[in-house]
Short mmCIF file of C-alpha atoms and ligand atoms in Angstrom, two decimals:
data_model
loop_
_atom_site.label_atom_id
_atom_site.label_comp_id
_atom_site.label_asym_id
_atom_site.label_seq_id
_atom_site.Cartn_x
_atom_site.Cartn_y
_atom_site.Cartn_z
CA MET I 197 -28.00 8.58 8.15
CA PRO I 198 -27.80 5.62 5.80
CA ASP I 199 -29.96 5.94 2.71
CA PRO I 200 -32.96 3.65 3.28
CA THR I 201 -33.58 3.31 -0.46
CA ARG I 202 -30.14 1.91 -0.92
CA PRO I 203 -29.43 -1.79 -0.44
CA PRO I 204 -27.04 -2.55 2.45
CA GLY I 205 -23.52 -2.94 1.18
CA PRO I 206 -20.01 -1.60 1.36
CA THR I 207 -19.14 1.95 2.29
CA ILE I 208 -17.95 3.57 -0.93
CA ILE I 209 -15.34 6.34 -0.71
CA SER I 210 -14.03 8.40 -3.64
CA VAL I 211 -10.45 9.55 -3.22
CA ALA I 212 -10.56 12.75 -5.22
CA ASN I 213 -8.75 15.99 -5.94
CA GLN I 214 -8.55 17.47 -9.42
CA LYS I 215 -4.89 18.31 -8.89
CA GLY I 216 -2.40 15.66 -9.93
CA GLY I 217 0.42 14.47 -7.70
CA VAL I 218 -1.26 15.26 -4.39
CA GLY I 219 -1.32 11.68 -3.05
CA LYS I 220 -4.66 10.26 -4.25
CA THR I 221 -3.25 6.98 -5.52
CA THR I 222 -0.81 6.65 -2.64
CA THR I 223 -3.62 7.21 -0.16
CA THR I 224 -5.96 4.80 -1.97
CA ILE I 225 -3.40 1.99 -1.90
CA ASN I 226 -2.11 2.50 1.62
CA LEU I 227 -5.36 3.36 3.35
CA SER I 228 -6.91 0.28 1.73
CA ALA I 229 -4.10 -1.97 2.92
CA ALA I 230 -4.28 -0.49 6.42
CA LEU I 231 -8.05 -1.05 6.54
CA VAL I 232 -7.44 -4.70 5.57
CA GLU I 233 -4.94 -4.96 8.43
CA LEU I 234 -7.76 -3.84 10.74
CA GLY I 235 -9.83 -6.78 9.47
CA TYR I 236 -11.95 -5.10 6.81
CA ARG I 237 -12.42 -6.45 3.30
CA VAL I 238 -11.59 -3.79 0.74
CA LEU I 239 -12.01 -3.33 -3.00
CA VAL I 240 -10.01 -0.69 -4.89
CA VAL I 241 -11.56 0.66 -8.08
CA ASP I 242 -8.90 2.21 -10.29
CA LEU I 243 -10.66 5.03 -12.11
CA ASP I 244 -7.54 6.73 -13.46
CA PRO I 245 -6.45 5.85 -17.02
CA GLN I 246 -2.85 6.05 -15.76
CA GLY I 247 -3.52 2.86 -13.83
CA ASN I 248 -1.07 3.71 -11.06
CA ALA I 249 -3.15 2.05 -8.34
CA SER I 250 -3.22 -1.14 -10.41
CA THR I 251 0.55 -1.09 -10.86
CA GLY I 252 1.14 -0.22 -7.21
CA LEU I 253 -0.91 -3.21 -6.13
CA GLY I 254 1.01 -5.56 -8.41
CA ILE I 255 -1.31 -5.97 -11.38
CA ALA I 256 0.98 -5.83 -14.43
CA ALA I 257 -0.43 -4.14 -17.53
CA ASP I 258 -0.54 -7.47 -19.40
CA ASP I 259 -2.68 -9.00 -16.67
CA ARG I 260 -5.45 -6.37 -16.88
CA GLU I 261 -7.85 -8.33 -19.04
CA TYR I 262 -11.12 -6.75 -17.92
CA THR I 263 -10.92 -3.30 -16.43
CA THR I 264 -12.98 -0.39 -15.13
CA TYR I 265 -13.53 0.53 -18.78
CA ASP I 266 -15.41 -2.75 -19.28
CA LEU I 267 -17.20 -2.27 -15.97
CA LEU I 268 -18.52 1.14 -17.10
CA LEU I 269 -19.09 0.57 -20.80
CA GLY I 270 -19.07 -3.17 -21.45
CA ASP I 271 -21.86 -5.58 -20.79
CA ILE I 272 -19.83 -7.47 -18.25
CA ASP I 273 -20.28 -9.14 -14.89
CA ILE I 274 -18.37 -7.28 -12.15
CA HIS I 275 -16.96 -10.61 -11.03
CA ASP I 276 -14.90 -10.79 -14.23
CA THR I 277 -13.26 -7.43 -13.52
CA ILE I 278 -12.21 -8.08 -9.92
CA GLN I 279 -8.67 -9.29 -9.31
CA THR I 280 -6.99 -10.55 -6.16
CA THR I 281 -3.84 -8.85 -4.87
CA ASP I 282 -1.00 -10.26 -2.78
CA THR I 283 -2.81 -8.91 0.27
CA LYS I 284 -5.56 -11.26 1.43
CA GLY I 285 -8.82 -9.35 1.77
CA LEU I 286 -7.80 -6.70 -0.78
CA TRP I 287 -9.13 -6.78 -4.34
CA ILE I 288 -8.83 -4.40 -7.27
CA ILE I 289 -10.63 -3.58 -10.47
CA PRO I 290 -7.70 -2.38 -12.58
CA ALA I 291 -7.53 0.36 -15.19
CA THR I 292 -5.66 0.77 -18.44
CA VAL I 293 -5.21 3.70 -20.79
CA ASP I 294 -8.43 2.55 -22.54
CA LEU I 295 -10.23 4.43 -19.81
CA SER I 296 -9.03 7.75 -21.24
CA SER I 297 -11.68 7.53 -23.98
CA ALA I 298 -14.44 6.55 -21.56
CA ASP I 299 -15.49 10.14 -20.85
CA LEU I 300 -16.32 10.74 -24.50
CA GLU I 301 -18.05 7.40 -24.91
CA MET I 302 -20.13 7.88 -21.79
CA VAL I 303 -21.50 11.27 -22.83
CA ALA I 304 -23.92 9.69 -25.30
CA ASN I 305 -25.39 7.45 -22.61
CA GLU I 306 -28.39 8.93 -20.83
CA LYS I 307 -27.30 7.19 -17.61
CA ARG I 308 -23.79 8.57 -18.04
CA SER I 309 -23.39 9.75 -14.44
CA PHE I 310 -24.78 6.54 -12.95
CA LEU I 311 -22.72 3.90 -14.75
CA LEU I 312 -20.33 3.21 -11.86
CA ARG I 313 -23.09 3.32 -9.25
CA ASP I 314 -25.14 0.77 -11.15
CA ALA I 315 -22.14 -1.45 -11.86
CA LEU I 316 -21.24 -1.55 -8.15
CA ARG I 317 -24.80 -2.52 -7.24
CA GLN I 318 -24.51 -5.86 -9.06
CA ARG I 319 -25.44 -8.75 -6.80
CA ALA I 320 -22.29 -10.60 -7.88
CA LEU I 321 -20.39 -8.29 -5.50
CA ASP I 322 -22.27 -9.65 -2.47
CA SER I 323 -20.22 -12.85 -2.28
CA TYR I 324 -17.04 -10.84 -1.62
CA ALA I 325 -18.58 -9.32 1.53
CA ILE I 326 -16.67 -6.09 0.90
CA ASP I 327 -16.69 -3.52 3.73
CA PHE I 328 -15.07 -0.60 1.90
CA ILE I 329 -14.70 0.34 -1.73
CA LEU I 330 -12.07 3.03 -2.40
CA VAL I 331 -12.25 4.68 -5.80
CA ASP I 332 -8.98 6.21 -7.02
CA CYS I 333 -10.09 9.17 -9.14
CA PRO I 334 -8.28 10.78 -12.07
CA PRO I 335 -6.80 14.30 -11.65
CA SER I 336 -9.83 16.12 -13.05
CA LEU I 337 -13.47 16.86 -12.29
CA SER I 338 -14.47 14.89 -15.39
CA LEU I 339 -17.37 12.55 -15.91
CA LEU I 340 -15.24 9.76 -14.43
CA THR I 341 -14.91 11.66 -11.15
CA VAL I 342 -18.61 12.52 -11.24
CA ASN I 343 -19.37 8.80 -11.67
CA ALA I 344 -17.22 8.09 -8.63
CA MET I 345 -19.05 10.70 -6.54
CA VAL I 346 -22.48 9.54 -7.66
CA ALA I 347 -21.56 5.99 -6.63
CA SER I 348 -20.06 7.02 -3.28
CA ASP I 349 -21.11 7.59 0.30
CA SER I 350 -18.32 10.07 0.77
CA VAL I 351 -15.34 11.85 -0.72
CA LEU I 352 -11.90 11.78 0.86
CA VAL I 353 -9.64 14.59 -0.30
CA PRO I 354 -5.85 14.33 -0.09
CA LEU I 355 -4.35 17.80 0.21
CA GLN I 356 -0.66 18.23 -0.48
CA SER I 357 1.05 20.33 2.18
CA GLU I 358 2.26 22.88 -0.36
CA PHE I 359 1.65 26.47 -1.28
CA PHE I 360 -1.66 26.83 -3.20
CA ALA I 361 -2.92 23.60 -1.64
CA LEU I 362 -6.26 25.13 -0.69
CA GLU I 363 -6.70 26.63 -4.12
CA GLY I 364 -9.02 24.43 -6.13
CA LEU I 365 -10.63 23.01 -3.04
CA SER I 366 -13.68 25.26 -3.40
CA GLN I 367 -14.18 23.98 -6.94
CA LEU I 368 -14.06 20.42 -5.65
CA ILE I 369 -16.55 21.24 -2.91
CA THR I 370 -18.83 22.87 -5.50
CA THR I 371 -18.74 19.67 -7.55
CA VAL I 372 -19.66 17.65 -4.46
CA ARG I 373 -22.63 19.99 -3.89
CA GLU I 374 -23.73 19.66 -7.51
CA VAL I 375 -23.58 15.88 -7.38
CA ARG I 376 -25.51 15.96 -4.11
CA HIS I 377 -28.18 18.13 -5.66
CA ALA I 378 -28.47 16.29 -8.98
CA ALA I 379 -27.87 12.66 -8.21
CA ASN I 380 -26.71 11.62 -4.75
CA PRO I 381 -28.21 13.60 -1.83
CA HIS I 382 -26.36 11.48 0.75
CA LEU I 383 -22.85 12.26 -0.50
CA ARG I 384 -20.66 13.49 2.37
CA ILE I 385 -17.16 14.84 2.56
CA GLU I 386 -15.39 12.12 4.52
CA GLY I 387 -12.48 14.37 5.30
CA ILE I 388 -9.41 16.12 4.10
CA VAL I 389 -6.07 14.48 4.71
CA LEU I 390 -2.83 16.43 4.59
CA THR I 391 -0.20 14.54 2.62
CA MET I 392 3.56 14.88 2.08
CA TYR I 393 3.78 16.86 5.30
CA ASP I 394 7.26 18.03 6.22
CA GLN I 395 7.58 18.76 9.93
CA ARG I 396 10.71 20.86 9.46
CA ASN I 397 9.06 23.03 6.86
CA ASN I 398 7.19 26.14 8.01
CA LEU I 399 5.12 26.06 4.84
CA SER I 400 3.69 22.64 5.78
CA LYS I 401 2.78 24.01 9.21
CA GLN I 402 1.16 27.06 7.65
CA VAL I 403 -0.92 24.94 5.23
CA GLU I 404 -2.02 22.76 8.13
CA ALA I 405 -2.97 25.78 10.25
CA ASP I 406 -4.93 27.32 7.34
CA ALA I 407 -6.71 24.06 6.59
CA ARG I 408 -7.70 23.48 10.23
CA GLU I 409 -8.84 27.06 10.64
CA ASN I 410 -10.95 27.09 7.48
CA LEU I 411 -12.17 23.52 7.38
CA GLY I 412 -12.23 22.57 11.04
CA GLU I 413 -13.40 19.06 11.84
CA LEU I 414 -13.25 18.07 8.18
CA VAL I 415 -9.48 17.81 8.42
CA PHE I 416 -8.26 14.44 9.69
CA LYS I 417 -6.16 14.60 12.85
CA THR I 418 -3.78 12.19 11.18
CA VAL I 419 -1.26 13.83 8.88
CA ILE I 420 0.72 11.83 6.31
CA PRO I 421 4.42 12.79 6.43
CA ARG I 422 6.64 13.05 3.40
CA ASN I 423 8.45 9.74 3.66
CA VAL I 424 10.73 8.12 1.12
CA ARG I 425 9.46 4.63 2.03
CA ILE I 426 5.99 5.66 0.80
CA SER I 427 7.36 6.66 -2.60
CA GLU I 428 9.56 3.53 -2.89
CA ALA I 429 6.85 1.01 -2.04
CA PRO I 430 4.95 1.06 -5.40
CA SER I 431 8.03 -0.03 -7.34
CA PHE I 432 7.98 -3.18 -5.21
CA ALA I 433 4.23 -3.47 -5.86
CA LEU I 434 3.61 -3.30 -2.11
CA PRO I 435 1.66 -1.06 0.24
CA VAL I 436 4.05 0.73 2.60
CA ILE I 437 2.75 -1.19 5.62
CA ASP I 438 4.18 -4.35 4.00
CA TYR I 439 7.24 -2.77 2.37
CA ASP I 440 8.47 -1.17 5.59
CA PRO I 441 6.03 -1.85 8.44
CA THR I 442 7.73 0.43 10.96
CA SER I 443 8.36 3.40 8.67
CA LYS I 444 6.75 6.74 9.48
CA GLY I 445 4.60 6.36 6.37
CA ALA I 446 3.29 2.98 7.49
CA VAL I 447 2.54 4.26 10.99
CA ALA I 448 0.66 7.25 9.53
CA TYR I 449 -1.51 5.26 7.13
CA ARG I 450 -2.39 2.82 9.95
CA ALA I 451 -3.45 5.79 12.07
CA LEU I 452 -5.53 7.17 9.20
CA ALA I 453 -7.32 3.83 8.80
CA LYS I 454 -8.11 3.78 12.53
CA GLU I 455 -9.34 7.36 12.47
CA LEU I 456 -11.52 6.72 9.42
CA SER I 457 -13.05 3.53 10.75
CA SER I 458 -13.76 5.03 14.17
CA ARG I 459 -15.40 8.05 12.53
CA LYS I 460 -17.52 5.65 10.52
CA ARG I 461 -18.67 3.85 13.63
CA VAL I 462 -19.65 7.12 15.27
CA GLN I 463 -21.64 8.20 12.23
CA ASN I 464 -23.43 4.89 11.85
CA GLY I 465 -23.99 4.32 15.54
P1 LIG M 252 -1.97 11.47 -7.36
O1 LIG M 252 -2.59 10.11 -7.41
O2 LIG M 252 -2.80 12.48 -6.62
O3 LIG M 252 -1.57 11.96 -8.72
P2 LIG M 252 0.28 10.10 -6.15
O4 LIG M 252 -0.32 9.33 -5.04
O5 LIG M 252 0.57 9.33 -7.41
O6 LIG M 252 -0.61 11.36 -6.51
O7 LIG M 252 1.59 10.80 -5.61
C1 LIG M 252 2.41 11.61 -6.44
C2 LIG M 252 3.89 11.29 -6.17
O8 LIG M 252 4.21 11.63 -4.85
C3 LIG M 252 4.22 9.83 -6.32
O9 LIG M 252 5.48 9.69 -6.89
C4 LIG M 252 4.22 9.31 -4.90
O10 LIG M 252 5.09 8.21 -4.72
C5 LIG M 252 4.71 10.51 -4.13
N1 LIG M 252 4.16 10.55 -2.77
C6 LIG M 252 2.85 10.54 -2.42
N2 LIG M 252 2.71 10.64 -1.09
C7 LIG M 252 3.97 10.71 -0.57
C8 LIG M 252 4.51 10.83 0.75
N3 LIG M 252 3.70 10.90 1.84
N4 LIG M 252 5.85 10.87 0.88
C9 LIG M 252 6.66 10.81 -0.19
N5 LIG M 252 6.24 10.70 -1.45
C10 LIG M 252 4.90 10.65 -1.66
MG1 LIG M 253 -3.17 8.98 -9.09
#
């Protein structure tokens, strides 16, 4: 059910998992690009001080004049923070290492959990006619991630197909519940996507079986394989669907975009 108190606008999805290296940034970049290929207009918000999503989408560090730091803590129009990418229909608000001090600076603000939500509600965003905003979260359950969840309709969780993958998930789900209770009652878990899946590895199969048994429908049917093309693409500042359109990685992220957008239609319809 859409929130009637909320103005109509893009569907906002946080890509979150407090573990590092599980595929958050990779999924943000490639799912966004695949959604654009389906005809949607997408904005990526880089909320990780490492700025990997910004780099991966071709925004060099020197070109990040206004960033998510300014969006959260500066008195700045969102328009000035949005940059075009080489993909038409895909925009990004980049991040720099400045963002690493944002948590501390936000604490003093009484609206500290609502800064991203309020920034993304600026009317200046309307002219972009964005369909989806994907927020690439840092590897923590910090105030930055809480800001992402408060601003979002849903949380998409990449889960690396490794031993201990499910560990930590209950903490993430607890945070989602807390945010729901305190600030954003409509926050949903969009789904859990298995990443870096190795078909020949029994461990991958076991993680998948465990995840499907414990989490059921929450787990996307689409699984993202471990694929070298996916890991090469960022150094060419390209999404994998452009870097190698027929690679297994490209095929998988296209399937994920289709699955996500068809789920969305079902839920809204
Ligand atoms: P996170 O944002 O969660 O820290 P990343 O998306 O940066 O994780 O991924 C961590 C590393 O794993 C990166 O070097 C990335 O290129 C690589 N990687 C991610 N997904 C895949 C995949 N499906 N196949 C191969 N390498 C991957
Ligand atoms: Mg990352």
